[in-house]
CSV table of C-alpha atoms in Angstrom, one decimal:
chain,number,residue,atom,x,y,z
A,206,LEU,CA,209.4,42.2,-28.9
A,207,PHE,CA,208.8,38.4,-29.8
A,208,ASP,CA,212.2,36.8,-28.9
A,209,GLY,CA,213.5,36.8,-32.3
A,210,TRP,CA,210.0,36.1,-34.2
A,211,THR,CA,210.5,36.7,-37.9
A,212,GLY,CA,206.9,36.0,-39.1
A,213,LYS,CA,204.3,38.3,-39.0
A,214,THR,CA,202.7,39.9,-35.9
A,215,PRO,CA,199.1,39.8,-34.8
A,216,MET,CA,198.5,43.4,-35.6
A,217,THR,CA,199.9,42.6,-39.1
A,218,HIS,CA,197.4,39.7,-39.9
A,219,LEU,CA,194.5,41.8,-38.4
A,220,ASN,CA,195.6,44.8,-40.9
A,221,GLU,CA,195.6,42.4,-44.1
A,222,TYR,CA,192.4,40.9,-43.2
A,223,VAL,CA,190.7,44.0,-42.7
A,224,GLN,CA,192.2,45.4,-46.1
A,225,ARG,CA,190.7,42.4,-47.6
A,226,GLN,CA,187.3,43.5,-46.9
A,227,ALA,CA,185.0,45.9,-48.9
A,228,SER,CA,184.1,49.0,-47.0
A,229,TRP,CA,186.3,48.3,-43.7
A,230,HIS,CA,188.3,50.9,-42.1
A,231,LYS,CA,191.7,51.0,-40.5
A,232,PRO,CA,191.4,49.1,-37.0
A,233,SER,CA,191.7,51.4,-34.1
A,234,TYR,CA,193.0,50.7,-30.8
A,235,ASN,CA,192.1,51.9,-27.5
A,236,VAL,CA,194.9,51.4,-24.8
A,237,HIS,CA,194.1,51.4,-20.8
A,238,GLY,CA,196.5,51.4,-17.9
A,239,ASN,CA,200.1,52.7,-17.3
A,240,SER,CA,203.5,51.3,-16.8
A,241,SER,CA,203.4,50.6,-13.1
A,242,ASN,CA,199.9,48.7,-13.5
A,243,GLY,CA,200.2,47.1,-16.8
A,244,TYR,CA,198.1,47.6,-20.0
A,245,THR,CA,195.0,46.4,-21.6
A,246,CYS,CA,193.7,47.3,-24.8
A,247,SER,CA,190.6,46.9,-27.0
A,248,VAL,CA,190.1,47.1,-31.0
A,249,ARG,CA,187.2,48.9,-32.7
A,250,LEU,CA,186.5,48.0,-36.2
A,251,SER,CA,184.2,50.1,-38.5
A,252,LYS,CA,182.8,50.3,-41.9
A,253,THR,CA,180.7,52.2,-44.2
A,254,ASP,CA,177.1,51.8,-44.3
A,255,VAL,CA,176.1,50.6,-48.1
A,256,LYS,CA,172.5,51.7,-47.6
A,257,ASN,CA,173.5,54.8,-45.7
A,258,ARG,CA,176.9,56.3,-47.0
A,259,SER,CA,176.4,59.1,-44.0
A,260,ALA,CA,176.7,56.4,-41.6
A,261,ALA,CA,179.2,54.2,-39.9
A,262,LEU,CA,178.8,50.8,-38.6
A,263,ALA,CA,180.8,49.9,-35.7
A,264,VAL,CA,182.2,46.9,-33.3
A,265,GLU,CA,184.5,46.9,-30.4
A,266,PHE,CA,186.6,43.6,-29.8
A,267,ARG,CA,187.4,43.6,-25.7
A,268,PRO,CA,189.3,40.5,-24.7
A,269,PRO,CA,187.5,38.8,-21.7
A,270,GLY,CA,188.5,40.2,-18.7
A,271,GLY,CA,190.5,42.9,-20.3
A,272,GLY,CA,193.0,40.4,-21.3
A,273,PRO,CA,196.2,39.6,-19.7
A,274,LYS,CA,198.3,43.0,-18.7
A,275,GLN,CA,201.2,43.7,-20.8
A,276,ARG,CA,204.4,45.6,-19.8
A,277,THR,CA,204.0,48.0,-22.9
A,278,ALA,CA,201.3,49.6,-24.6
A,279,VAL,CA,202.4,47.6,-28.3
A,280,GLU,CA,202.2,44.2,-26.4
A,281,ALA,CA,198.8,45.1,-25.2
A,282,LYS,CA,197.6,45.9,-29.1
A,283,HIS,CA,198.8,42.6,-30.1
A,284,VAL,CA,196.9,40.8,-27.4
A,285,ALA,CA,194.0,42.7,-28.5
A,286,ALA,CA,194.5,42.0,-32.2
A,287,THR,CA,194.8,38.5,-31.4
A,288,TYR,CA,191.3,38.2,-29.4
A,289,ALA,CA,190.0,40.3,-32.7
A,290,LEU,CA,191.5,37.6,-34.9
A,291,TYR,CA,190.1,34.7,-32.7
A,292,ARG,CA,186.5,36.4,-32.8
A,293,MET,CA,186.6,36.4,-36.6
A,294,ARG,CA,188.9,33.4,-37.8
A,295,SER,CA,188.6,30.9,-34.9
A,296,ASP,CA,187.4,28.2,-37.3
A,297,THR,CA,191.0,28.4,-39.4
A,298,SER,CA,194.3,27.5,-38.4
A,299,LEU,CA,195.8,31.3,-38.7
A,300,TYR,CA,196.9,30.7,-35.0
A,301,LEU,CA,200.0,28.5,-36.5
A,302,SER,CA,201.3,31.7,-38.1
A,303,LEU,CA,201.3,33.8,-34.6
A,304,PRO,CA,204.4,34.4,-32.2
A,305,PRO,CA,204.6,31.5,-29.4
A,306,VAL,CA,203.1,33.5,-27.0
A,307,HIS,CA,199.9,34.6,-28.9
A,308,ARG,CA,199.3,31.1,-30.1
A,309,ALA,CA,199.1,29.8,-26.5
A,310,TYR,CA,196.8,33.0,-25.6
A,311,TRP,CA,194.7,31.8,-28.9
A,312,GLU,CA,194.5,28.2,-27.1
A,313,GLU,CA,193.5,29.9,-23.5
A,314,LEU,CA,190.7,31.5,-25.2
A,315,LYS,CA,189.2,28.4,-26.9
A,316,SER,CA,188.6,26.8,-23.5
A,317,GLY,CA,186.5,29.9,-22.5
A,318,ARG,CA,184.8,30.2,-25.9
A,319,GLU,CA,181.3,31.9,-25.5
A,320,ALA,CA,178.1,32.5,-27.8
A,321,GLU,CA,178.4,31.2,-31.0
A,322,TRP,CA,177.3,34.3,-32.5
A,323,MET,CA,180.1,36.0,-31.3
A,324,TYR,CA,182.7,34.2,-33.8
A,325,ALA,CA,181.3,35.1,-37.0
A,326,ALA,CA,183.6,35.8,-40.1
A,327,ASP,CA,181.7,39.1,-40.7
A,328,PRO,CA,181.1,40.8,-37.0
A,329,PHE,CA,178.6,43.9,-38.5
A,330,ALA,CA,176.4,41.2,-40.1
A,331,ALA,CA,176.3,39.1,-36.9
A,332,LYS,CA,175.6,42.3,-34.7
A,333,ALA,CA,172.8,43.7,-37.1
A,334,GLU,CA,171.2,40.2,-36.9
A,335,ARG,CA,171.5,40.0,-33.2
A,336,ASP,CA,170.2,43.6,-32.8
A,337,ARG,CA,167.0,42.6,-35.3
A,338,VAL,CA,166.3,39.5,-32.8
A,339,ARG,CA,166.6,41.5,-29.6
A,340,GLU,CA,164.5,44.2,-31.2
A,341,LYS,CA,161.7,41.4,-32.3
A,342,GLY,CA,161.9,39.9,-28.9
A,343,GLU,CA,161.3,43.1,-27.1
A,344,ALA,CA,158.3,44.1,-29.5
A,345,GLU,CA,156.9,40.6,-29.0
A,346,ARG,CA,157.2,41.0,-25.1
A,347,ALA,CA,155.7,44.4,-25.3
A,348,ARG,CA,152.9,43.2,-27.4
A,349,ARG,CA,152.2,40.3,-24.9
A,350,GLU,CA,152.3,42.6,-21.8
A,351,GLU,CA,149.8,45.1,-23.8
A,352,LYS,CA,147.4,42.2,-24.5
A,353,LYS,CA,147.7,41.1,-21.0
A,354,ALA,CA,147.0,44.9,-19.4
A,355,ARG,CA,144.3,45.1,-22.0
A,356,ALA,CA,142.5,41.7,-20.8
A,357,GLU,CA,142.9,42.6,-17.1
A,358,MET,CA,141.4,45.7,-17.8
A,359,GLY,CA,138.5,44.6,-19.6
A,360,HIS,CA,139.7,46.4,-22.9
A,361,ARG,CA,139.9,43.4,-25.2
A,362,GLU,CA,138.9,43.4,-28.7
A,363,GLU,CA,135.4,41.9,-27.6
A,364,LEU,CA,135.0,44.8,-25.3
A,365,LEU,CA,136.1,47.7,-27.8
A,366,ARG,CA,133.2,47.1,-30.2
A,367,PRO,CA,131.6,50.6,-30.8
A,368,ALA,CA,128.0,49.4,-29.5
A,369,LEU,CA,128.8,47.4,-26.5
A,370,ARG,CA,131.8,50.0,-25.5
A,371,ARG,CA,129.2,53.0,-25.7
A,372,ARG,CA,126.8,50.8,-23.5
A,373,TRP,CA,129.5,50.1,-20.8
A,374,ASP,CA,130.6,53.7,-20.7
A,375,GLU,CA,126.7,55.1,-20.0
A,376,MET,CA,126.4,52.2,-17.5
A,377,ALA,CA,125.6,54.1,-13.8
A,378,GLU,CA,128.1,52.8,-11.2
A,379,VAL,CA,127.3,52.7,-7.5
A,380,ARG,CA,130.3,52.5,-5.0
A,381,MET,CA,129.7,51.0,-1.7
A,382,ALA,CA,131.0,49.0,1.0
A,383,GLU,CA,131.7,45.4,-0.1
A,384,PRO,CA,129.2,44.1,2.8
A,385,HIS,CA,126.3,46.5,1.4
A,386,ARG,CA,127.2,45.5,-2.4
A,387,LEU,CA,126.9,42.0,-1.3
A,388,ALA,CA,123.6,42.7,0.4
A,389,VAL,CA,122.3,44.5,-2.6
A,390,GLU,CA,123.3,41.5,-5.0
A,391,GLU,CA,121.4,39.1,-3.2
A,392,VAL,CA,118.2,41.0,-2.8
A,393,VAL,CA,118.5,41.4,-6.9
A,394,ARG,CA,119.2,37.5,-7.2
A,395,SER,CA,116.3,36.8,-4.8
A,396,TRP,CA,113.6,38.8,-6.7
A,397,THR,CA,114.7,37.4,-9.8
A,398,ARG,CA,114.4,34.1,-8.8
A,399,GLN,CA,110.8,35.1,-7.1
A,400,TRP,CA,109.5,37.1,-10.0
A,401,ASP,CA,111.2,34.9,-12.8
A,402,LEU,CA,113.0,37.7,-14.2
A,403,ASP,CA,116.0,36.0,-15.7
A,404,ARG,CA,114.1,34.3,-17.8
A,405,GLY,CA,112.7,36.8,-19.6
A,406,SER,CA,110.6,35.7,-22.8
A,407,ALA,CA,112.3,32.5,-22.6
A,408,GLY,CA,109.4,30.7,-21.0
A,409,SER,CA,107.0,30.9,-18.3
A,410,GLY,CA,108.0,27.9,-16.1
A,411,SER,CA,107.2,27.6,-13.0
A,412,GLY,CA,111.1,27.1,-11.6
A,413,SER,CA,113.1,29.6,-10.3
A,414,GLY,CA,116.7,30.1,-9.3
A,415,SER,CA,119.6,28.6,-10.8
A,416,GLY,CA,118.1,25.0,-10.8
A,417,SER,CA,115.8,26.5,-13.5
A,418,ALA,CA,118.1,28.1,-15.3
A,419,ALA,CA,120.4,25.2,-15.6
A,420,ALA,CA,117.7,22.8,-16.9
A,421,ALA,CA,116.7,25.5,-19.6
A,422,SER,CA,120.5,25.5,-20.6
A,423,ALA,CA,120.4,22.2,-22.2
A,424,SER,CA,117.6,23.1,-24.6
A,425,GLY,CA,117.4,26.9,-24.1
A,426,SER,CA,121.1,27.5,-25.4
A,427,GLY,CA,120.6,26.1,-28.5
A,428,SER,CA,118.5,28.8,-29.5
A,429,ALA,CA,121.3,31.5,-28.8
A,430,PRO,CA,123.1,33.0,-31.6
A,431,ALA,CA,125.9,31.0,-33.1
A,432,GLY,CA,129.3,31.8,-31.7
A,433,LEU,CA,127.9,33.1,-28.5
A,434,LEU,CA,128.8,30.6,-26.2
A,435,GLU,CA,132.7,30.7,-27.1
A,436,GLU,CA,132.8,34.2,-27.1
A,437,LEU,CA,131.3,34.3,-23.7
A,438,VAL,CA,133.9,31.8,-22.8
A,439,GLY,CA,136.6,34.0,-24.5
A,440,LEU,CA,135.8,36.5,-22.0
A,441,GLY,CA,137.2,34.3,-19.1
A,442,PHE,CA,133.5,32.9,-18.0
A,443,CYS,CA,133.7,29.1,-17.2
A,444,ARG,CA,131.9,27.0,-19.7
A,445,ALA,CA,129.4,25.8,-17.3
A,446,HIS,CA,128.4,29.0,-16.0
A,447,VAL,CA,127.9,30.4,-19.7
A,448,LEU,CA,125.6,27.6,-20.6
A,449,GLU,CA,123.5,28.2,-17.5
A,450,ALA,CA,123.6,32.3,-18.4
A,451,LEU,CA,122.3,31.3,-22.1
A,452,GLY,CA,119.7,29.2,-20.4
A,453,ALA,CA,118.4,32.7,-19.1
A,454,ALA,CA,119.3,35.0,-21.6
A,455,ARG,CA,119.4,34.9,-25.3
A,456,THR,CA,121.5,38.0,-25.9
A,457,ARG,CA,125.1,38.6,-25.3
A,458,ASP,CA,124.7,41.9,-23.1
A,459,GLY,CA,121.9,39.4,-21.1
A,460,ALA,CA,124.0,36.8,-20.7
A,461,VAL,CA,126.8,38.8,-19.6
A,462,ASP,CA,124.6,41.0,-17.0
A,463,TRP,CA,123.1,37.6,-15.6
A,464,LEU,CA,127.1,36.3,-15.0
A,465,CYS,CA,128.0,39.2,-13.3
A,466,VAL,CA,124.7,39.3,-10.8
A,467,HIS,CA,124.7,35.6,-10.1
A,468,LEU,CA,128.4,34.4,-10.0
A,469,PRO,CA,130.0,35.0,-7.0
A,470,GLU,CA,132.9,37.5,-7.2
A,471,ASP,CA,135.9,34.6,-7.0
A,472,ASP,CA,134.4,33.3,-10.6
A,473,LEU,CA,134.3,36.4,-12.2
A,474,PRO,CA,137.0,37.4,-14.7
A,475,GLN,CA,139.4,40.0,-13.7
A,476,ARG,CA,138.3,42.4,-16.3
A,477,PHE,CA,134.5,42.3,-14.6
A,478,LEU,CA,135.7,43.3,-11.4
A,479,ARG,CA,135.9,46.9,-10.0
A,480,ARG,CA,137.7,46.7,-6.8
A,481,LEU,CA,137.4,50.1,-4.8
A,482,GLU,CA,139.2,48.7,-2.0
A,483,ALA,CA,142.3,46.1,-1.0
A,484,PRO,CA,140.5,42.7,-0.1
A,485,ARG,CA,139.5,42.4,3.5
A,486,VAL,CA,142.0,40.0,5.5
A,487,VAL,CA,140.2,38.1,7.9
A,488,VAL,CA,142.1,36.6,10.8
A,489,HIS,CA,140.5,33.2,12.5
A,490,ASP,CA,142.0,31.3,15.1
A,491,GLY,CA,143.7,28.0,14.0
A,492,GLY,CA,141.2,25.3,13.9
A,493,VAL,CA,138.5,27.9,12.1
A,494,ALA,CA,141.4,29.1,9.8
A,495,LEU,CA,141.9,25.7,8.5
A,496,ALA,CA,137.9,25.1,8.3
A,497,ALA,CA,137.8,28.4,6.2
A,498,ARG,CA,140.4,26.6,3.7
A,499,ARG,CA,139.0,23.4,3.3
A,500,LEU,CA,135.5,24.6,2.8
A,501,ARG,CA,136.9,27.6,0.0
A,502,ARG,CA,138.6,24.2,-1.3
A,503,CYS,CA,135.3,22.7,-2.2
A,504,GLY,CA,134.6,25.4,-4.8
A,505,PHE,CA,132.3,27.9,-2.1
A,506,PRO,CA,133.1,31.6,-2.3
A,507,GLN,CA,135.3,33.3,0.0
A,508,ALA,CA,132.6,35.5,1.2
A,509,ALA,CA,130.0,32.9,1.4
A,510,VAL,CA,132.4,30.7,3.8
A,511,GLU,CA,133.0,33.7,6.1
A,512,SER,CA,129.4,34.7,6.3
A,513,ALA,CA,128.6,30.6,7.2
A,514,LEU,CA,131.4,30.3,9.6
A,515,GLY,CA,130.0,33.2,11.5
A,516,ARG,CA,126.3,31.9,11.7
A,517,ALA,CA,128.1,28.8,12.9
A,518,ALA,CA,130.3,30.0,15.7
A,519,ALA,CA,127.3,32.0,17.1
A,520,SER,CA,124.9,29.0,17.0
A,521,GLN,CA,127.8,26.9,19.2
A,522,GLN,CA,127.8,27.2,22.9
A,523,ASP,CA,131.6,26.1,22.8
A,524,ALA,CA,133.2,28.6,20.4
A,525,SER,CA,136.5,26.5,20.7
A,526,ASP,CA,135.0,23.4,19.0
A,527,ALA,CA,136.3,24.3,15.2
A,528,ALA,CA,135.1,20.5,14.3
A,529,ALA,CA,131.3,21.3,15.4
A,530,ILE,CA,131.8,25.0,13.6
A,531,GLU,CA,133.0,23.6,10.5
A,532,ALA,CA,130.2,21.0,10.5
A,533,CYS,CA,127.5,23.4,10.9
A,534,ALA,CA,128.9,26.2,8.2
A,535,ALA,CA,129.3,23.2,5.7
A,536,ASP,CA,125.5,22.3,6.2
A,537,LEU,CA,124.7,25.8,5.8
A,538,LEU,CA,126.6,26.3,2.7
A,539,VAL,CA,125.3,23.0,1.2
A,540,ALA,CA,121.6,23.7,2.0
A,541,GLY,CA,122.4,27.1,0.3
A,542,LEU,CA,123.7,25.4,-3.0
A,543,CYS,CA,121.0,22.9,-3.2
A,544,GLY,CA,118.1,25.2,-2.1
A,545,ARG,CA,116.8,23.1,1.0
A,546,ARG,CA,116.1,24.7,4.3
A,547,PRO,CA,119.3,24.2,6.4
A,548,ALA,CA,119.2,22.3,10.0
A,549,PRO,CA,117.9,24.7,12.7
A,550,VAL,CA,121.1,26.4,14.4
A,551,GLY,CA,120.7,27.7,17.6
A,552,PRO,CA,122.5,27.5,21.3
A,553,ALA,CA,122.9,23.7,22.4
A,554,VAL,CA,120.8,23.0,25.5
A,555,ALA,CA,122.3,21.0,27.7
A,556,ALA,CA,120.5,18.5,30.2
A,557,SER,CA,120.6,20.3,33.4
A,558,GLU,CA,121.7,18.2,36.5
A,559,ASP,CA,118.3,18.3,37.7
A,560,ALA,CA,116.4,17.0,34.5
A,561,LEU,CA,119.1,14.5,34.5
A,562,ALA,CA,118.1,13.4,38.3
A,563,GLU,CA,114.6,13.5,37.7
A,564,GLU,CA,114.6,11.5,34.3
A,565,ALA,CA,116.9,8.6,36.3
A,566,GLU,CA,114.2,8.7,39.1
A,567,ALA,CA,111.6,7.9,37.0
A,568,LEU,CA,113.9,4.9,35.0
A,569,ARG,CA,114.3,3.6,38.5
A,570,MET,CA,110.9,3.3,39.2
A,571,ILE,CA,110.2,1.5,36.1
A,572,PHE,CA,113.3,-1.2,36.8
A,573,PHE,CA,112.3,-1.3,40.4
A,574,GLY,CA,114.4,-3.4,41.9
A,575,GLU,CA,117.1,-3.3,39.4
A,576,ASP,CA,118.4,0.0,40.0
A,577,ASP,CA,122.0,-0.8,38.5
A,578,ARG,CA,120.5,-1.2,35.1
A,579,VAL,CA,120.1,2.6,35.1
A,580,VAL,CA,123.3,4.7,34.2
A,581,VAL,CA,123.9,8.2,34.8
A,582,ASN,CA,126.5,9.5,32.4
A,583,GLY,CA,127.7,12.9,33.7
A,584,GLY,CA,129.8,15.6,31.8
A,585,ARG,CA,128.8,18.7,30.1
A,586,ARG,CA,126.3,17.0,28.1
A,587,GLY,CA,124.7,14.6,30.6
A,588,SER,CA,122.8,11.2,29.3
A,589,LEU,CA,121.1,8.2,30.7
A,590,SER,CA,121.2,4.7,29.4
A,591,VAL,CA,119.7,1.5,30.4
A,592,ARG,CA,121.5,-2.0,30.1
A,593,LEU,CA,120.0,-4.7,28.3
A,594,ARG,CA,119.2,-8.4,30.0
A,595,PRO,CA,118.0,-11.3,28.3
């Protein structure tokens, strides 16, 4: 079989190694193939579980790619035994006592060495440790996914307190289309600012809106319960928004209500959003689409940007002038942010040819004898100019 080899065969080496181990059973070989296509084989080792005598632990050694095909089943078994020995005794010089052909196979296995945990002297202990690490990783991944799902749905520990959970469940929920909801929220905000309702008993100052709330946050948030700021930030709100809310409310529930009413929807944490329909997709022409993207990058919410661009486009005589539309929309957004009245918007009135002609005639009468000083600039937006002379 091994061309006159008189030493121990791989199967003999494997049997002797198994016999020296406590509770290990005799190796079993699983041969595949036939005489025409060649044979391959795998080795299965098993042992009695000392913790549970009725159960048996098992590992299987299958050569990479099934191993080189052999002419006979016995040769295939010796190849499988060599692979099993390499998996358990690769750190020894056992290969020197193998037949030459299997010694060459041992060297070949060295070049294709895989993960180190596969080459432990006790494959049962290595497999048990591997299974334990995998189960721990799966459990940790499941906990992270559950925590993420709870955070997205608003079921974190902060929202599961009995009193708040009961209050949340008892809240009335009104379902309406997004344009109607935005209109209702604007009415609530405007009446809150007009009647100073967001201040409650915090003071009777004449200021209103986010400006007065922000001013009160510097002094009013100090009277809020200790830890309330960090608790609200932990719910996903921006720290600056929480400071402003604590200037308008002194309780956790009041601050959450204030934030949900006054913050743009883009700034709300995911758990406080209850979208009943997919977000609307608004398609603009190329220039206006770029303007909308630039305005959103400045921090303005999408709904406000769309509304401002719509008003700006309606106010322009030339609907293709994207730069003018963007400038007008930016003025509307900044005016709303700063609490000032925006610049009047309306259809641009271009000077008519008759009006230009009358004005030019009047100027020529003033500069009688110097008609060349009056210059008429034609075009869609006509204008007049007078040349200055020393």
